[in-house]
Amino acid sequence: MELVSVQPIVHTTSCNDENFDGIVLVAPGFEKLPSELECLQAPLQDYSSVDSAFNEEVVLVKAPGLPGNRLVYASTGPVNRDYDDVRRFSDAAGNGIRRALKAGMQRPLLVCPPHRSYENGPLVAALGALHALYMPLEVREAALKQSPHKVAVLGLWAKKDEEGEKLVHLANALEAGRLVCRDIGGSDPERMAAPRVAEYVQAVFEGSPVQVSVMSDLKTLEKEYPCLAAVNRCANVVPRHQGRVINLVYSGEGPIKRTLMLVGKGITYDTGGADIKAGGVMAGMHRDKCGAAAVAGFFQVLAELQPKHLKVIGTMAMVRNSVGSDCYVADELVVSRAGRRVRVGNTDAEGRMVMTDLLCEMKEKAENEVSPHLFTIATLTGHAVRAMGPSYSIILDNGPAHQEDNALQWQKAGEELGDVFEVSTIRREDYDFHRGKSEYEEILQCNNLPSSATPRGHQTPAAFLIMSSGLDKHGVDSEEPLPYSHIDIAGSSGPFPGVPTGAPILAMVSRYILPGP
């Protein structure tokens, strides 16, 4: 079975193309469609005359003369530019495709005419449709002799062939990245235990421009990444759960102008450890690896689009936070790679622990890279969801990154493709929160409350990562300032039950690849 098996996509310039068995129209309305799509108006006009909820529901209309004699209309709504965004197109397209599946379509043609305020509307609609058509890895593997796709082909309408070719090319590349992310992030904790994640990643990038190396030796992990090894200690006694550090490198053609250095949280299952998650909140914790999954997904897009002048170094921290006689506990003192004495306050704050030494290593490597920018990407805190809601990523910049307006640029880039961000700020209180409370420790890893019950619960972890990795020595006033940004995707990574969204891959592509690095 081909691992990265993206839904087949083709384009057409005709809404009467007989290669399809139905049309899905995504638009704010049908009254002002371009002349090429006037054939869709008559059946919709007839239906609208008998249904006043026409623009509020997804409807299936009998449409003689059109492919399959059927037309699904999924209205985006009026798209109020005061508060709406391009996600209206992806939402409508996803709903439209789901209705087409119920109708039995196997060759739907998605039609999304250009919108004057949203240039990327057709691409975002295509991505919304592809999200609805994703088939989970376990389902694909269970149906080895059947198609790994929900439909035979997805058609995308474009006014001109060159527009259609570009649309299909980008949709294929972006969906390939999101598919890798969903496969890793959404699969259950046994199918994507750390050793099997490593096998999957190695298989995906075999023969590609992405170089992969895997570190598994426990003694090496203990020496190089002591904070990660503390979290891994309990799971390591179970061979199929043993931790892995997966390293990826992509180097584009031509002189490198920018280097991205990504650390992704890959907790394959989070029991909470000794501070065990109780009260029914443990379910869904196999999704605590979506940060690392996003790193792998972004590399898949790099392999597909192969941008020039860009270098990306990534690390996936794949560890299970297990509970048992050998688990790490609150009160332990762990000396980080940067030489900082860290007091464990809560074993359920394991994400920052597994990332901090890898972030420190990225800091060490950065001195040999061109224009480096360091990132941590993680489903880190419940506070992120409480603060910003269930659909938004949060980005926080350190001083050097803030001087470059990095977070605002990410927010703007995310708006282009509907991968939306809220900007938050690291303050002095966040550093104070993590300063050691006694002579024993320099840094306190966490308090003993859930992040959602802790004031500034999503901001303080960024300060911890800066302090425990030694990045606090590379601030604005230092001789060697290093830009660093922390991205919390606890809210944006997707609902459970449900399918991971692939956040923040689209924002990363919009920020660093589509406009040209």
XYZ file of C-alpha atoms in Angstrom:
517
model
C 0.000 0.000 0.000
C 1.263 3.460 -0.922
C 1.489 5.396 2.344
C 0.925 8.920 1.014
C -2.069 8.114 -1.162
C -3.729 11.460 -1.780
C -7.256 11.489 -3.174
C -6.912 11.624 -7.004
C -7.686 15.128 -8.298
C -8.197 16.422 -11.826
C -9.287 19.770 -13.224
C -11.730 20.747 -15.934
C -12.864 24.018 -17.493
C -16.380 22.752 -18.249
C -19.250 22.321 -15.807
C -20.802 19.948 -18.378
C -17.871 17.529 -18.315
C -19.338 14.029 -18.604
C -16.409 12.508 -16.718
C -18.185 13.494 -13.494
C -21.374 12.211 -11.882
C -22.460 15.323 -10.039
C -21.541 18.905 -9.219
C -20.865 20.520 -5.843
C -21.195 24.296 -6.060
C -19.557 26.395 -3.329
C -20.427 30.093 -3.531
C -21.977 32.944 -1.519
C -24.927 32.872 -3.954
C -25.941 31.656 -7.383
C -27.434 34.828 -8.862
C -24.129 36.334 -10.019
C -22.183 33.316 -11.238
C -19.687 33.911 -14.075
C -20.981 33.314 -17.588
C -19.169 29.954 -17.775
C -21.392 28.692 -14.945
C -24.767 30.079 -16.003
C -25.944 26.519 -16.663
C -26.082 26.017 -12.865
C -28.508 28.858 -12.245
C -31.801 27.496 -13.604
C -32.134 24.421 -11.315
C -31.079 26.489 -8.320
C -33.557 29.244 -9.171
C -36.357 26.681 -9.299
C -35.405 25.201 -5.930
C -34.960 28.559 -4.204
C -38.534 29.474 -5.073
C -39.865 26.737 -2.789
C -37.296 26.741 0.043
C -36.630 29.897 2.068
C -33.743 28.138 3.886
C -31.973 27.662 0.586
C -28.865 29.637 1.553
C -28.679 28.152 5.052
C -28.587 24.419 4.317
C -26.703 22.148 1.937
C -29.203 21.091 -0.700
C -29.273 18.440 -3.430
C -31.118 19.509 -6.570
C -32.169 17.489 -9.599
C -30.417 19.139 -12.535
C -31.197 17.584 -15.931
C -28.425 18.135 -18.445
C -25.676 18.471 -15.867
C -23.279 15.631 -15.009
C -25.186 12.939 -13.169
C -28.318 15.114 -13.356
C -27.626 16.329 -9.825
C -26.252 19.433 -8.203
C -25.258 19.986 -4.577
C -25.343 23.620 -3.502
C -23.294 24.502 -0.407
C -23.595 28.203 0.314
C -20.772 29.964 2.100
C -23.237 32.555 3.321
C -22.778 36.240 2.543
C -19.109 36.304 3.758
C -19.182 39.388 5.965
C -15.716 40.912 5.659
C -15.967 42.534 9.113
C -15.588 39.185 10.848
C -15.676 36.316 8.341
C -12.639 34.766 6.682
C -11.738 32.329 3.933
C -12.689 29.366 6.131
C -16.252 29.902 4.890
C -15.124 28.257 1.646
C -13.491 25.227 3.254
C -16.432 24.715 5.613
C -18.945 24.894 2.772
C -16.905 22.605 0.525
C -16.515 20.001 3.256
C -20.246 20.032 3.941
C -20.999 19.854 0.226
C -18.715 16.882 -0.361
C -20.168 15.019 2.614
C -23.621 15.512 1.102
C -22.344 14.321 -2.276
C -21.014 11.157 -0.629
C -24.429 10.490 0.894
C -25.937 10.916 -2.565
C -23.598 8.227 -3.868
C -21.355 10.408 -6.011
C -18.041 8.813 -6.926
C -16.794 11.464 -9.357
C -17.928 14.811 -7.921
C -16.914 18.062 -9.584
C -16.223 20.849 -7.096
C -17.055 24.266 -8.516
C -15.924 27.308 -6.537
C -15.932 30.485 -8.631
C -13.335 33.153 -7.730
C -14.324 35.695 -5.081
C -13.016 39.241 -5.352
C -12.112 39.401 -1.641
C -10.637 35.913 -1.314
C -8.159 35.075 -4.047
C -7.426 31.679 -2.525
C -11.093 30.705 -2.176
C -10.957 27.903 -4.794
C -7.809 26.377 -3.237
C -9.236 26.611 0.278
C -12.474 25.023 -0.938
C -10.496 22.187 -2.524
C -8.653 21.641 0.754
C -11.953 21.601 2.639
C -13.259 18.934 0.279
C -10.061 16.900 0.627
C -10.289 17.073 4.414
C -13.761 15.503 4.188
C -12.404 12.819 1.840
C -9.504 11.769 4.082
C -9.558 8.067 4.923
C -7.787 7.177 8.197
C -4.628 5.114 7.963
C -6.051 2.203 9.940
C -9.053 2.067 7.601
C -6.807 2.146 4.529
C -4.654 -0.634 5.943
C -7.684 -2.764 6.862
C -9.021 -2.558 3.309
C -5.899 -3.599 1.445
C -7.791 -4.887 -1.617
C -10.185 -1.957 -1.774
C -9.606 1.617 -2.837
C -7.848 3.805 -0.267
C -10.095 6.666 -1.375
C -13.681 7.608 -0.619
C -14.350 8.644 -4.228
C -12.797 7.610 -7.519
C -11.760 11.154 -8.392
C -12.385 14.713 -7.241
C -12.790 17.252 -10.014
C -11.873 20.911 -9.584
C -13.363 23.496 -11.917
C -11.233 26.379 -13.181
C -11.884 29.016 -15.813
C -8.600 28.313 -17.616
C -6.422 25.232 -17.956
C -3.353 26.911 -16.474
C -5.372 27.938 -13.421
C -6.664 24.394 -13.048
C -3.193 22.879 -13.334
C -1.851 25.199 -10.628
C -4.857 24.494 -8.408
C -4.430 20.721 -8.678
C -0.660 20.955 -8.117
C -0.992 22.986 -4.918
C -3.954 21.027 -3.587
C -2.071 17.757 -4.119
C 1.050 19.006 -2.345
C -0.735 20.568 0.604
C -3.043 17.604 1.070
C -0.059 15.220 0.963
C 1.425 17.094 3.917
C -1.840 17.112 5.826
C -2.332 13.399 5.104
C 1.033 12.571 6.691
C 0.133 14.765 9.652
C -3.278 13.118 10.062
C -1.822 9.627 9.722
C 0.656 10.228 12.548
C -1.445 12.523 14.699
C -4.774 10.756 14.383
C -3.816 7.086 14.491
C -4.212 5.190 17.737
C -1.426 4.962 20.345
C -0.361 1.459 19.282
C -0.418 2.002 15.503
C 1.604 5.157 15.991
C 3.714 4.233 18.980
C 7.130 5.862 18.714
C 8.968 3.002 16.932
C 6.184 2.713 14.355
C 6.155 6.474 13.783
C 9.856 6.217 12.984
C 9.188 3.371 10.527
C 6.381 5.341 8.879
C 8.485 8.497 8.509
C 11.431 6.581 7.078
C 9.146 4.883 4.551
C 7.428 8.144 3.537
C 10.665 9.990 2.810
C 12.629 7.159 1.234
C 14.075 8.450 -2.039
C 12.876 12.015 -1.382
C 14.890 15.216 -0.841
C 14.264 14.845 2.912
C 16.987 13.162 4.957
C 15.816 11.125 7.967
C 17.742 9.772 10.933
C 16.367 8.118 14.066
C 17.831 8.015 17.559
C 16.638 5.183 19.807
C 19.511 4.166 22.099
C 18.462 4.788 25.690
C 21.940 5.680 26.937
C 22.281 8.268 24.186
C 18.871 9.715 24.948
C 19.722 9.943 28.649
C 22.995 11.711 27.888
C 21.832 14.086 25.173
C 18.233 14.747 26.244
C 17.898 14.190 30.002
C 14.494 15.879 30.330
C 13.061 13.812 27.476
C 14.615 10.668 28.960
C 12.891 11.328 32.279
C 9.491 11.265 30.580
C 10.514 8.214 28.521
C 11.772 6.246 31.535
C 8.550 4.397 32.318
C 7.547 3.625 28.736
C 11.054 2.482 27.857
C 10.611 -0.803 29.723
C 7.965 -1.752 27.113
C 9.837 -2.302 23.805
C 6.932 -1.282 21.553
C 6.556 1.991 23.482
C 10.220 3.014 23.622
C 10.928 6.599 22.699
C 12.425 7.875 19.472
C 13.950 11.153 18.357
C 13.365 11.534 14.629
C 15.485 14.086 12.772
C 14.623 15.479 9.346
C 16.556 17.832 7.069
C 15.562 19.531 3.818
C 17.910 21.831 1.933
C 16.563 23.571 -1.164
C 18.517 24.347 -4.283
C 20.572 27.517 -4.509
C 22.099 29.680 -1.787
C 20.208 29.274 1.494
C 18.533 32.506 2.572
C 16.505 31.262 5.546
C 16.681 28.307 7.951
C 13.686 27.032 9.899
C 14.434 24.853 12.920
C 11.362 22.968 14.136
C 10.823 20.933 17.296
C 7.543 19.016 17.461
C 5.919 17.496 20.537
C 5.137 13.846 19.818
C 3.558 12.363 22.934
C 2.144 9.122 21.543
C -0.105 8.762 24.580
C -0.435 11.008 27.594
C -1.709 9.330 30.728
C -0.541 12.323 32.713
C 2.098 10.112 34.288
C 2.147 10.003 38.089
C -0.134 13.057 38.044
C -2.594 10.862 36.203
C -5.406 12.322 34.139
C -8.570 11.468 36.062
C -12.265 12.138 35.656
C -12.536 10.862 32.083
C -10.130 13.373 30.534
C -7.588 10.801 29.338
C -9.587 9.796 26.268
C -8.185 11.395 23.129
C -4.652 11.698 24.467
C -3.268 9.764 21.487
C -3.658 13.113 19.721
C -0.930 14.667 21.878
C 1.515 13.946 19.046
C 0.024 16.395 16.550
C 2.904 18.878 16.938
C 5.450 16.324 15.767
C 2.957 15.123 13.159
C 2.749 18.667 11.773
C 6.535 18.793 11.494
C 6.500 15.597 9.411
C 3.615 16.934 7.342
C 5.446 20.157 6.561
C 8.439 18.149 5.371
C 6.146 16.225 3.047
C 5.057 19.530 1.481
C 8.734 20.474 1.158
C 9.385 17.186 -0.619
C 6.480 17.873 -2.999
C 7.123 21.562 -3.805
C 10.915 21.629 -3.266
C 11.250 25.376 -2.594
C 14.629 26.915 -3.377
C 16.868 28.869 -0.985
C 15.148 27.382 2.093
C 16.615 24.969 4.630
C 14.473 23.255 7.233
C 15.741 21.181 10.160
C 13.109 19.284 12.109
C 12.988 17.074 15.172
C 10.089 14.912 16.312
C 10.124 14.076 20.030
C 8.233 10.772 20.061
C 7.700 9.646 23.649
C 4.874 8.026 25.628
C 4.030 9.547 29.017
C 3.254 6.311 30.814
C 2.415 5.690 34.458
C 4.007 2.917 36.515
C 6.707 2.073 39.014
C 9.440 3.627 36.867
C 7.667 6.847 35.867
C 9.126 10.236 36.647
C 7.373 12.047 39.473
C 6.795 15.532 40.805
C 9.644 16.834 43.015
C 12.379 15.199 40.895
C 15.328 17.370 39.939
C 16.499 16.974 36.349
C 19.469 18.819 34.855
C 18.579 19.902 31.311
C 20.936 19.756 28.346
C 21.580 23.462 28.919
C 22.787 22.692 32.462
C 19.717 24.104 34.231
C 18.373 22.340 37.342
C 14.698 21.785 36.728
C 12.263 20.823 39.489
C 9.370 18.722 38.208
C 6.109 20.223 39.441
C 3.604 18.162 37.494
C 4.277 15.104 35.349
C 1.367 16.079 33.102
C 3.502 18.985 31.868
C 5.585 16.487 29.912
C 5.380 18.264 26.562
C 7.738 21.049 27.556
C 10.068 18.447 29.062
C 10.444 16.400 25.886
C 11.006 19.505 23.751
C 13.389 21.600 25.833
C 16.603 19.620 25.262
C 15.859 19.325 21.545
C 15.297 23.082 21.462
C 18.641 23.500 23.198
C 20.264 21.332 20.528
C 18.670 23.468 17.808
C 20.101 26.536 19.551
C 23.556 24.956 19.400
C 23.181 24.126 15.705
C 21.822 27.569 14.846
C 25.226 29.252 14.963
C 26.187 27.368 11.796
C 22.967 28.134 9.887
C 21.899 31.049 7.709
C 19.194 33.292 9.170
C 17.892 30.696 11.625
C 14.505 30.842 13.352
C 13.666 28.291 16.050
C 10.165 26.935 16.706
C 8.378 24.575 19.060
C 5.037 23.197 17.858
C 2.825 21.391 20.334
C -0.639 20.460 21.505
C 0.581 21.874 24.770
C -2.107 23.372 26.980
C -5.801 23.209 27.713
C -5.447 26.886 28.524
C -4.908 27.602 24.817
C -8.381 26.250 24.134
C -9.923 28.083 27.058
C -8.251 31.363 26.104
C -8.799 31.389 22.340
C -11.389 28.724 21.583
C -11.218 25.369 19.796
C -10.237 26.529 16.293
C -7.207 28.760 16.728
C -3.472 28.225 16.954
C -1.550 30.556 19.247
C 1.887 31.947 18.437
C 4.258 33.608 20.922
C 7.540 35.292 19.961
C 10.651 35.852 22.024
C 12.285 39.270 21.844
C 14.288 38.839 18.610
C 11.306 37.264 16.818
C 9.016 40.015 18.100
C 11.344 42.649 16.669
C 10.799 41.046 13.258
C 6.989 41.107 13.696
C 7.112 37.368 13.147
C 3.883 36.479 14.960
C 1.891 39.073 13.020
C 3.332 37.762 9.757
C 2.284 34.240 10.719
C -1.195 35.472 11.534
C -1.458 37.217 8.170
C -0.114 34.158 6.327
C -2.551 31.867 8.104
C -5.480 34.047 7.033
C -4.626 33.396 3.377
C -5.422 29.675 3.577
C -7.755 29.579 6.564
C -5.189 28.252 9.059
C -5.917 30.921 11.618
C -3.798 32.234 14.489
C -4.150 34.384 17.550
C -1.068 36.269 18.750
C -0.106 36.103 22.400
C 2.799 37.640 24.301
C 5.433 36.329 26.714
C 5.587 38.670 29.747
C 7.862 39.072 32.774
C 5.290 37.292 34.963
C 5.763 34.164 32.865
C 9.478 34.076 33.650
C 8.807 34.789 37.327
C 6.346 31.901 37.433
C 9.067 29.411 36.462
C 11.927 30.706 38.572
C 13.031 28.238 41.225
C 11.298 28.535 44.586
C 14.198 27.196 46.658
C 17.957 26.730 46.557
C 17.530 23.246 45.093
C 16.255 24.253 41.664
C 16.872 27.047 39.178
C 13.656 26.459 37.273
C 10.246 25.134 38.272
C 8.780 23.078 35.444
C 5.136 23.713 36.361
C 2.716 24.239 39.215
C 0.427 21.401 40.298
C -2.743 22.725 38.667
C -4.061 22.050 35.171
C -2.995 24.729 32.698
C -6.654 25.615 32.155
C -6.871 26.553 35.847
C -3.591 28.482 35.819
C -3.484 32.210 35.005
C -1.470 32.718 31.797
C -1.477 28.952 31.410
C -0.501 28.968 27.720
C 2.059 31.783 27.975
C 4.217 30.496 30.825
C 5.364 27.285 29.028
C 7.056 29.429 26.374
C 9.048 31.121 29.115
C 9.965 27.731 30.586
C 11.235 26.508 27.220
C 13.337 29.636 26.791
C 14.810 29.357 30.293
C 15.430 25.609 30.446
C 16.957 25.453 26.936
C 19.318 28.377 27.549
C 17.624 30.565 24.940
C 17.319 33.297 27.570
C 20.999 33.989 26.822
C 20.075 34.800 23.213
C 17.586 37.605 23.698
C 17.447 41.058 22.140
C 20.224 42.461 24.327
C 22.623 39.551 23.862
C 25.566 39.391 21.498
C 23.919 36.510 19.608
C 20.156 37.074 19.491
C 18.146 34.124 18.183
C 14.528 34.442 17.049
C 12.300 31.797 18.601
C 8.550 31.231 18.457
C 6.323 28.824 20.347
C 3.151 27.566 18.664
C 0.372 25.981 20.717
C -2.044 23.998 18.536
C -4.085 22.398 21.325
C -7.186 24.142 20.012
C -6.536 24.039 16.273
C -5.294 20.449 15.880
C -8.841 19.157 15.532
C -11.746 17.724 17.524
C -11.846 14.359 19.199
C -13.659 12.294 18.108
C -12.794 13.524 14.656
C -9.985 13.956 12.156
C -6.898 16.124 12.826
C -6.867 19.354 10.841
C -3.181 19.400 9.945
C -2.641 22.781 11.612
C -0.356 24.707 11.295
C 0.952 23.259 7.998
C -1.056 25.551 5.716
C 0.093 28.646 7.592
C 3.707 27.489 7.353
C 3.388 26.912 3.624
C 1.741 30.300 3.141
C 4.427 32.006 5.225
C 7.543 30.374 3.826
C 6.848 28.658 0.499
C 4.035 30.178 -1.550
C 5.336 33.758 -1.580
C 8.894 32.509 -2.075
C 11.452 32.481 0.765
